[in-house]
Short mmCIF file of C-alpha atoms in Angstrom, two decimals:
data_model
loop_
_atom_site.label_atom_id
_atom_site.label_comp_id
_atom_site.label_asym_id
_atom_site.label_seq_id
_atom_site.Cartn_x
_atom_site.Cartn_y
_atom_site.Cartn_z
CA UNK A 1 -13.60 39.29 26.79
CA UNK A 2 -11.43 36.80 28.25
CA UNK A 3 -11.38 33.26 27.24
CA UNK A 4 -9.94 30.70 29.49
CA UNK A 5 -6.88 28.90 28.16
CA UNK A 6 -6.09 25.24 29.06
CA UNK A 7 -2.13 23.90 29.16
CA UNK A 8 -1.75 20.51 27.36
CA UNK A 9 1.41 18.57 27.07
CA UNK A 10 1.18 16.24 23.71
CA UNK A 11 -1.54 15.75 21.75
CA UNK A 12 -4.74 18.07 22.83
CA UNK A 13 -7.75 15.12 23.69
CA UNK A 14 -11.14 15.81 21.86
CA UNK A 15 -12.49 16.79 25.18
CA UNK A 16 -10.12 19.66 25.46
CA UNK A 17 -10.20 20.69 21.76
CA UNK A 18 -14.29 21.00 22.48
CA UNK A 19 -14.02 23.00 25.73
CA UNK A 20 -11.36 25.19 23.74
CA UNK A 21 -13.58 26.08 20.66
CA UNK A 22 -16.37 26.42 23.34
CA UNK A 23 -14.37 29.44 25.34
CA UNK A 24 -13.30 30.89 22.03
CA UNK A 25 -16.79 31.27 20.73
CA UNK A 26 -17.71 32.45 24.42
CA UNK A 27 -15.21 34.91 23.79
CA UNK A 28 -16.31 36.50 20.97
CA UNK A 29 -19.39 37.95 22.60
CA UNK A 30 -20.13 41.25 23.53
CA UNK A 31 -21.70 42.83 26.94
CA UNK A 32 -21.27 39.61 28.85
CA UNK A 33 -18.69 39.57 31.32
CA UNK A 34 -16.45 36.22 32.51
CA UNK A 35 -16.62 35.16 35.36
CA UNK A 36 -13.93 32.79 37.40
CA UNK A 37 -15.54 29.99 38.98
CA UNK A 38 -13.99 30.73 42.41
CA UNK A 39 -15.46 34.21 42.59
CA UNK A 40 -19.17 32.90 41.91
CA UNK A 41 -18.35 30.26 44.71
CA UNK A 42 -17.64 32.94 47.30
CA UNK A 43 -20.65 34.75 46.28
CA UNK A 44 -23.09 32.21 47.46
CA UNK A 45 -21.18 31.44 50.15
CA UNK A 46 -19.95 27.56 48.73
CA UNK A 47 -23.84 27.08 46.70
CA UNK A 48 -24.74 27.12 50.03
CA UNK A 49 -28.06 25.19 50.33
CA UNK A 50 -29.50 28.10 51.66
CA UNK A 51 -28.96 30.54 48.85
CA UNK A 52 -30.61 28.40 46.69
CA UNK A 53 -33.80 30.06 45.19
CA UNK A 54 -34.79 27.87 42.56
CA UNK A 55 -34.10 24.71 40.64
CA UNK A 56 -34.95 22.75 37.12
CA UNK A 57 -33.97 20.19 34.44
CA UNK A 58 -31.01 22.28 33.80
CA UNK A 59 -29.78 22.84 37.43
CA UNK A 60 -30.18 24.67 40.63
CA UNK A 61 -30.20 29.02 41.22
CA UNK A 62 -28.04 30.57 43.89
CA UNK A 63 -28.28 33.91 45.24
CA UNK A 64 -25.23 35.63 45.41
CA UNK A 65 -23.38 38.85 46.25
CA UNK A 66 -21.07 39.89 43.56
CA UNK A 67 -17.78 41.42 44.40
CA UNK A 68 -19.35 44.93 43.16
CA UNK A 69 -21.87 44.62 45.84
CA UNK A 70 -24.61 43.87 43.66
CA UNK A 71 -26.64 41.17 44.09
CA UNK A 72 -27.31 38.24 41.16
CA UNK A 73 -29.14 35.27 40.60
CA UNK A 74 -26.59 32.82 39.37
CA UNK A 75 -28.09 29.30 37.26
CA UNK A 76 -25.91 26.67 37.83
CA UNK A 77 -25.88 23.87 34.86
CA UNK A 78 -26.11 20.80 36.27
CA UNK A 79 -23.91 17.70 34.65
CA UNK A 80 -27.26 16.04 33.73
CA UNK A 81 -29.12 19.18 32.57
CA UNK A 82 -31.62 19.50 29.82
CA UNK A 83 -29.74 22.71 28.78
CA UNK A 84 -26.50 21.44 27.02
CA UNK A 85 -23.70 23.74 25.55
CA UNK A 86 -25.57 24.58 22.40
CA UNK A 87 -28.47 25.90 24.53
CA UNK A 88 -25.91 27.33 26.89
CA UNK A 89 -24.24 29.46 24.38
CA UNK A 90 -27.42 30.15 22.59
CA UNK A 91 -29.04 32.09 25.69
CA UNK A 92 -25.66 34.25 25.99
CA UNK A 93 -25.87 35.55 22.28
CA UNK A 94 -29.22 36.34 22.95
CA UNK A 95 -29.44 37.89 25.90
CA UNK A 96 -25.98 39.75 25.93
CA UNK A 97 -26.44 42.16 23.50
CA UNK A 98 -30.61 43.07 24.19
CA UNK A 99 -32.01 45.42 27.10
CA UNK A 100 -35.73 45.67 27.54
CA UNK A 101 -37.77 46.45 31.41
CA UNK A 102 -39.55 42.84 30.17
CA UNK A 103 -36.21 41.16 30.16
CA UNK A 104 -33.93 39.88 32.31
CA UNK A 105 -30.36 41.40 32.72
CA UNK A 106 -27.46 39.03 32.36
CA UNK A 107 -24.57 40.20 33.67
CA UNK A 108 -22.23 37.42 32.35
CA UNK A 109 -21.22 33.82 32.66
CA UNK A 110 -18.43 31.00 33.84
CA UNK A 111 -17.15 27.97 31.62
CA UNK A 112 -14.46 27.51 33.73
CA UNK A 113 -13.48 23.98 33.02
CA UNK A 114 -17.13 21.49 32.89
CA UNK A 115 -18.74 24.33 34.75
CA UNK A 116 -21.42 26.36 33.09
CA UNK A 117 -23.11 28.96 35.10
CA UNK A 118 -25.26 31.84 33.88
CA UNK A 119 -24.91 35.06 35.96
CA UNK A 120 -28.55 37.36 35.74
CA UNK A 121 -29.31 40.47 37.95
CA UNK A 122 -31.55 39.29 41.26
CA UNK A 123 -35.03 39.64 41.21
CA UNK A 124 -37.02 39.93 44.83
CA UNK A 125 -39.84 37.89 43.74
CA UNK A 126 -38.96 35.05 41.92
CA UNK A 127 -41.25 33.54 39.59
CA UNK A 128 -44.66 33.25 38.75
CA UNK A 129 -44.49 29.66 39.57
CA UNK A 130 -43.42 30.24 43.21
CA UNK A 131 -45.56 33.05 43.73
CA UNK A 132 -48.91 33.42 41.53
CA UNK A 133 -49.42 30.05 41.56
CA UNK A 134 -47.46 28.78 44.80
CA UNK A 135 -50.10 29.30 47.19
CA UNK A 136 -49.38 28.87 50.54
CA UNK A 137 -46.30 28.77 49.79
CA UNK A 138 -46.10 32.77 48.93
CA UNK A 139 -47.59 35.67 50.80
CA UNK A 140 -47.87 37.50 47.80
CA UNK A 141 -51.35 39.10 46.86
CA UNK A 142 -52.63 39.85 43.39
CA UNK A 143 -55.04 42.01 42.85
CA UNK A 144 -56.46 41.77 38.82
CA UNK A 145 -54.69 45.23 38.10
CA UNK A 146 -51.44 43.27 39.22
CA UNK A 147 -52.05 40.76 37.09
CA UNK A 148 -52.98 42.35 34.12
CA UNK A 149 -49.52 44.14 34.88
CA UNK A 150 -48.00 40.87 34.47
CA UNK A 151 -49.72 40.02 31.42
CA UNK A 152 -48.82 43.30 29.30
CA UNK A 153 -45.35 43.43 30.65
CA UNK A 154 -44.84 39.73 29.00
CA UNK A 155 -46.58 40.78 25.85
CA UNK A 156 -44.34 43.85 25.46
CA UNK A 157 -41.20 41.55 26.17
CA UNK A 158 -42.40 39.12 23.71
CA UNK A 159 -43.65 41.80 21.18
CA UNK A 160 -40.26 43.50 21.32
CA UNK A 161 -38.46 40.23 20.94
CA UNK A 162 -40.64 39.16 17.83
CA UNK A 163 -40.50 42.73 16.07
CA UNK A 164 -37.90 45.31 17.41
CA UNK A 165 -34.70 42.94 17.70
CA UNK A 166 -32.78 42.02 14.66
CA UNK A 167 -33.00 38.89 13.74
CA UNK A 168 -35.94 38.63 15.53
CA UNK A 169 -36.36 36.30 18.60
CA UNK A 170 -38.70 33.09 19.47
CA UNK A 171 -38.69 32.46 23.03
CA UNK A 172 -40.34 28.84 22.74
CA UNK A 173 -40.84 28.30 26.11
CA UNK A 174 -42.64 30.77 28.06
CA UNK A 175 -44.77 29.54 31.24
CA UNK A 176 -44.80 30.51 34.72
CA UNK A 177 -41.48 29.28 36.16
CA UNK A 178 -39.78 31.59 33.25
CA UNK A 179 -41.61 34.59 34.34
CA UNK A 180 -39.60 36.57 37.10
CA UNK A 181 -40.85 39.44 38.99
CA UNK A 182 -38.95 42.39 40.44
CA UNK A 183 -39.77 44.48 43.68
CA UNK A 184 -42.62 46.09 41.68
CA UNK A 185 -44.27 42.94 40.34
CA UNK A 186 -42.93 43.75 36.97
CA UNK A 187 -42.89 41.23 34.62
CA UNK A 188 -39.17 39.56 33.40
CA UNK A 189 -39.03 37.23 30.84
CA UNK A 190 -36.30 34.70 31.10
CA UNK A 191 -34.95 30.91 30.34
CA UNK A 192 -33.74 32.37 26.62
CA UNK A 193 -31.49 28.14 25.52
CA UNK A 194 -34.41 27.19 23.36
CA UNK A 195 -34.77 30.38 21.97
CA UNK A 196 -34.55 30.24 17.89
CA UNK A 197 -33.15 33.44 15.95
CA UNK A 198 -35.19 34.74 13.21
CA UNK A 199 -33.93 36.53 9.86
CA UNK A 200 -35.56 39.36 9.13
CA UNK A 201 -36.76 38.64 5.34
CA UNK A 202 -38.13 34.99 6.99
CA UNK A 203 -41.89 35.44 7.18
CA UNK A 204 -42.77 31.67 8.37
CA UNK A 205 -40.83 29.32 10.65
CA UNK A 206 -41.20 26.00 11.01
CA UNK A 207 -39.54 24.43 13.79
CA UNK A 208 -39.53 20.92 15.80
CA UNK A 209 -41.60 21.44 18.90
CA UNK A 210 -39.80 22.91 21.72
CA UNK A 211 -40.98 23.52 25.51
CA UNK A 212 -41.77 21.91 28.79
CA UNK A 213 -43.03 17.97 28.45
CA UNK A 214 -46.17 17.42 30.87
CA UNK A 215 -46.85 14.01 30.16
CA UNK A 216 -48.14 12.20 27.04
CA UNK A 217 -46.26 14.18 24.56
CA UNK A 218 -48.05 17.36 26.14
CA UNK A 219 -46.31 20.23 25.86
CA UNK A 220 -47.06 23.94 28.44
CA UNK A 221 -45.80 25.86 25.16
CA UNK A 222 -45.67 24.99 21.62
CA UNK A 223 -44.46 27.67 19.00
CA UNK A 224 -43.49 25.33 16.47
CA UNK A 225 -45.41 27.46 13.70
CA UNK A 226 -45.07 30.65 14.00
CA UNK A 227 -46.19 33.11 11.33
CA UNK A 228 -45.12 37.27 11.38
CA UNK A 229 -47.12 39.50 10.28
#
């Protein structure tokens, strides 16, 4: 991979020394591709308003058509995200390098300057969020076969996270908004910044809590002990 180079006259300022380490570490990972920032801007037409299919703490999602025709669901960070470089490179390493039908596919990223944008393949029916429980706002049905669907697909995604990839992987933050669904209704997992890497020999973790703050120091997911068998 590429990493993007920036021309100082002088002393480099700590700013620049932190975006440079931050493209050299981006460009020592595998399966990802770079992306220049001008090529995701012309594939959702400018972030037009109207490709925009979802938004969070850390930003807003664009659809886009990539220059290969293929079409991508591309995460903007915003400048006041929750998800900050750490997380940012985090979800890269972990997502680069693993392929499962309960995943989602990245296809690669942009930090291009202060931009950070992840680049995933497009799913035609969002998330669980927007559709299961969006109501009126989705005219998707779901029968209970559907749903159990949903609900095995999500265990196999976790179960092959927490037992078939090396170091194994804690997702932390699963709920419905990180749940994505393809033509099929089949099941994506996705959202990986607050996932935490597990060595193999470690048996028990023991972690801060991590996940989405309701109110009142209530969390939607809390994984801060985890035990493997």
């Amino acid at each position: 991979m590429a990493c993007f180079g920036f021309c100082l006259r002088g002393n480099a300022s700590p700013t620049h020394n932190h975006l440079t380490e931050i493209d050299e570490e981006i460009s020592t990972i595998e399966n990802a591709r770079v992306y220049r920032y001008k090529e995701l801007r012309a594939a959702t037409e400018d972030f037009c308003p109207v490709n925009k299919i979802g938004k969070g703490g850390f930003g807003s999602v664009y659809k886009g058509r990539l220059k290969d025709g293929r079409l991508a669901a591309i995460k903007v960070l915003s400048v006041e995200s929750k998800q900050g470089v750490k997380e940012f490179l985090t979800e890269i390493k972990v997502i680069s390098s693993i392929e499962h039908e309960n995943l989602v596919k990245l296809y690669g990223c942009c930090a291009e300057g202060d931009h950070r944008i992840l680049v995933y393949g497009y799913l035609e029916n969002n998330s669980l969020a927007q559709t299961l429980l969006g109501g009126a706002h989705s005219s998707l049905q779901f029968s209970w076969k559907t749903r159990t669907k949903i609900c095995i697909g999500v265990a196999r995604g976790l179960a092959f996270l927490h037992e078939e990839v090396q170091p194994y992987i804690v997702h932390r933050d699963i709920k419905a908004s990180n749940i994505l669904l393809d033509r099929d209704l089949t099941p994506k997992i996705s959202d990986f910044g607050l996932a935490k890497l597990i060595p193999a020999d470690m048996t028990h973790v023991s972690t801060r809590v991590a996940g989405t703050l309701i109110s009142g120091g209530i969390y939607k997911i809390n994984l801060s002990n985890v035990t493997f068998p």
